[in-house]
mmCIF file of C-alpha atoms in Angstrom:
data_model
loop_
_atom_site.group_PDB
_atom_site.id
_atom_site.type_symbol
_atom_site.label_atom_id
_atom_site.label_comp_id
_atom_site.label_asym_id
_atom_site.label_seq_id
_atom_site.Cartn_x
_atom_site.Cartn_y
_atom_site.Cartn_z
ATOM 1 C CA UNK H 1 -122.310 -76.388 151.265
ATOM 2 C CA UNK H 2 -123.182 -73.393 149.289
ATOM 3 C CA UNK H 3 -119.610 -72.230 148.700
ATOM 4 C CA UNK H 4 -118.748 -75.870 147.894
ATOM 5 C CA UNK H 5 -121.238 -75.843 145.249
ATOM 6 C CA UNK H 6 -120.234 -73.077 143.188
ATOM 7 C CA UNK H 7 -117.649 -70.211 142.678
ATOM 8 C CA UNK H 8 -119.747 -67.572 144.373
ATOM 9 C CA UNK H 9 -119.533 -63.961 142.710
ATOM 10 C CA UNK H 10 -117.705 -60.533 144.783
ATOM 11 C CA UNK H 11 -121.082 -59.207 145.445
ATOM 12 C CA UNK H 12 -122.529 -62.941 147.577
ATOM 13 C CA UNK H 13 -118.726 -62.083 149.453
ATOM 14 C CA UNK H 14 -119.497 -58.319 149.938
ATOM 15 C CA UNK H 15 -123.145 -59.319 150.852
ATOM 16 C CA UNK H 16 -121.966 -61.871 153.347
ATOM 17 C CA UNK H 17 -119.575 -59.170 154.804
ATOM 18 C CA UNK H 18 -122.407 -56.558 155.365
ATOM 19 C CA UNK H 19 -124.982 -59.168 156.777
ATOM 20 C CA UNK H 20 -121.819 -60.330 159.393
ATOM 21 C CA UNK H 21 -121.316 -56.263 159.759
ATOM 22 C CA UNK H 22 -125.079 -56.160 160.767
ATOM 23 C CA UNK H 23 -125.227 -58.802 163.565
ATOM 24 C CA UNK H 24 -122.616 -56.961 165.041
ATOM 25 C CA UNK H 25 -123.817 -53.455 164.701
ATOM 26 C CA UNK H 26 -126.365 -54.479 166.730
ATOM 27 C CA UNK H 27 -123.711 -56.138 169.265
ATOM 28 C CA UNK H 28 -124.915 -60.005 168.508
ATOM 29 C CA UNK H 29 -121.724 -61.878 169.758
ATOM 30 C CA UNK H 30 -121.524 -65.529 168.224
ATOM 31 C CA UNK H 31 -119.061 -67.307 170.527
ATOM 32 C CA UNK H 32 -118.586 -69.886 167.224
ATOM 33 C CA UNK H 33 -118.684 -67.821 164.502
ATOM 34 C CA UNK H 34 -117.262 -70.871 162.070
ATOM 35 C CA UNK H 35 -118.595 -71.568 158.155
ATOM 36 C CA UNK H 36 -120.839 -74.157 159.554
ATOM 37 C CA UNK H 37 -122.761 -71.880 161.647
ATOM 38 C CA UNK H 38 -123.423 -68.979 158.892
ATOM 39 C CA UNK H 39 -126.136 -70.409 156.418
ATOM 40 C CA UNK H 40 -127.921 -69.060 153.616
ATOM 41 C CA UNK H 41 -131.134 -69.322 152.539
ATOM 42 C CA UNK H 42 -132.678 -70.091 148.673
ATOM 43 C CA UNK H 43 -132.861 -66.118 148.691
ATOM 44 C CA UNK H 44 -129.499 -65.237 149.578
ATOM 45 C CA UNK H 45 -130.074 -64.276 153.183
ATOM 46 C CA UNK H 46 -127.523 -65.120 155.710
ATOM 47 C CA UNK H 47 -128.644 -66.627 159.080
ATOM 48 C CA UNK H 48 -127.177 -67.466 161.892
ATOM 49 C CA UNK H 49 -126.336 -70.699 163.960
ATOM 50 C CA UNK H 50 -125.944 -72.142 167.483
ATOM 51 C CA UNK H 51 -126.043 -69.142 169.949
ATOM 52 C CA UNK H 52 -126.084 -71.428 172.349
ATOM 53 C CA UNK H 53 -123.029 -69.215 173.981
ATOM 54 C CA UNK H 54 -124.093 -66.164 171.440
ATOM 55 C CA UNK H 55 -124.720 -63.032 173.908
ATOM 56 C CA UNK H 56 -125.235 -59.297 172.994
ATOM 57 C CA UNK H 57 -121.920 -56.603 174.149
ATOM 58 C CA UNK H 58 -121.248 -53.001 173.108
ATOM 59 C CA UNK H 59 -118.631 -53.425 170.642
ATOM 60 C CA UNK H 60 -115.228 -54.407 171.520
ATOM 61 C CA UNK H 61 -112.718 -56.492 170.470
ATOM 62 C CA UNK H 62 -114.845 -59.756 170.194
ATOM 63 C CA UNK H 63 -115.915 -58.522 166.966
ATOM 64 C CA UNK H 64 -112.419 -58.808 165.194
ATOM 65 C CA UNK H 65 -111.904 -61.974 167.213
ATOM 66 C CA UNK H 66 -115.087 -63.397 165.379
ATOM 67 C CA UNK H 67 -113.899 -62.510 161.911
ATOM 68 C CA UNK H 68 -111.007 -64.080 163.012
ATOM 69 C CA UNK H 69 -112.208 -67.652 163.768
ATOM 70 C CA UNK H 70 -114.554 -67.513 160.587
ATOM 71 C CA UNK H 71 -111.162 -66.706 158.366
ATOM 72 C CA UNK H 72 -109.641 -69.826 160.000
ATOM 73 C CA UNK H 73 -112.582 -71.542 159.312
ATOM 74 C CA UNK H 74 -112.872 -71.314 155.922
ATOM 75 C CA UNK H 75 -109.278 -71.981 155.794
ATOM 76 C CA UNK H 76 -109.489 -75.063 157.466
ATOM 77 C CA UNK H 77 -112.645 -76.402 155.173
ATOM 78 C CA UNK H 78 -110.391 -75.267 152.279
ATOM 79 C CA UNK H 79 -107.168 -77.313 153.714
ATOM 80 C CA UNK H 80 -109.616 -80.534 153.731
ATOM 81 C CA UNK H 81 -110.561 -79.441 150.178
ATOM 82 C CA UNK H 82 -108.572 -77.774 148.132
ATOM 83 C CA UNK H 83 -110.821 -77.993 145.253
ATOM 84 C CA UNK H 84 -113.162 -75.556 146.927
ATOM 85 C CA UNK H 85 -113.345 -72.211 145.424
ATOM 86 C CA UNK H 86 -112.983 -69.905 148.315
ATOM 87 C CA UNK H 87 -109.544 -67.856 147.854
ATOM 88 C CA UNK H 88 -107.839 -64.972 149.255
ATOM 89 C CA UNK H 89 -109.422 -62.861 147.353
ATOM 90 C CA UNK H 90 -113.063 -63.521 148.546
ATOM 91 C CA UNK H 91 -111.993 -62.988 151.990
ATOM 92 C CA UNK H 92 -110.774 -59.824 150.997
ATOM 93 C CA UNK H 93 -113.943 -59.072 149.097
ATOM 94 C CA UNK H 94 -115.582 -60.282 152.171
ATOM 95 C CA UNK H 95 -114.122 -57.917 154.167
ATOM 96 C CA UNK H 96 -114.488 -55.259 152.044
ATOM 97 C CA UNK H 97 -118.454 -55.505 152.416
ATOM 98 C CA UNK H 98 -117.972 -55.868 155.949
ATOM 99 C CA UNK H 99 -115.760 -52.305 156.596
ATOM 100 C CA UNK H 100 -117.969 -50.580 153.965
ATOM 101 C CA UNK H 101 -121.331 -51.990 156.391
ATOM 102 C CA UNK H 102 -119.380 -49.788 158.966
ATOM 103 C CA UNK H 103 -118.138 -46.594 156.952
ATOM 104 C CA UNK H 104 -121.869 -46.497 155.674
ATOM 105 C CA UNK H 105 -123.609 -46.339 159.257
#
């Protein structure tokens, strides 16, 4: 709903990237990690949904595996609705505040 809403700037896809980063720094495994379970908050803050099958692990693979199935996510919400404004190029942006999360530890 709140990318629907509006074309959302680099820095909320950077942000988004870091906050993802930091849940799994801290080796929070969300078995669903899908656009519907990432929501954020009137501030900007990004929380978390439905751990029902969430766990904590040292870091592995898993944590690729998650980015994974949120990029197909978004992909599929996008393939529903193309008039949504998510792009290549926030994913990218995304990812770029998720790697720079890392280099910056």
């Amino acid at each position: 709903e709140y990318i629907a809403s509006e074309a959302c700037p680099p820095e909320f896809w950077r942000s988004l990237g870091a906050a993802v980063q930091g849940f799994h720094d801290k080796g929070v495994y969300h078995a669903d990690m899908n656009a519907y379970n990432l929501q954020i908050d009137g501030d900007g803050d990004l929380w978390m949904l439905d751990f029902d099958r969430g766990k904590l692990l040292p870091p592995g693979p898993w944590q690729q595996t998650t980015l994974n199935r949120l990029h197909r996510s978004l992909q599929k919400i996008v393939t529903l609705d193309p008039r949504l404004p998510f792009r290549l190029a926030n994913w990218e942006q995304f990812l770029e505040g998720y790697f720079d999360a890392v280099r910056s530890e």
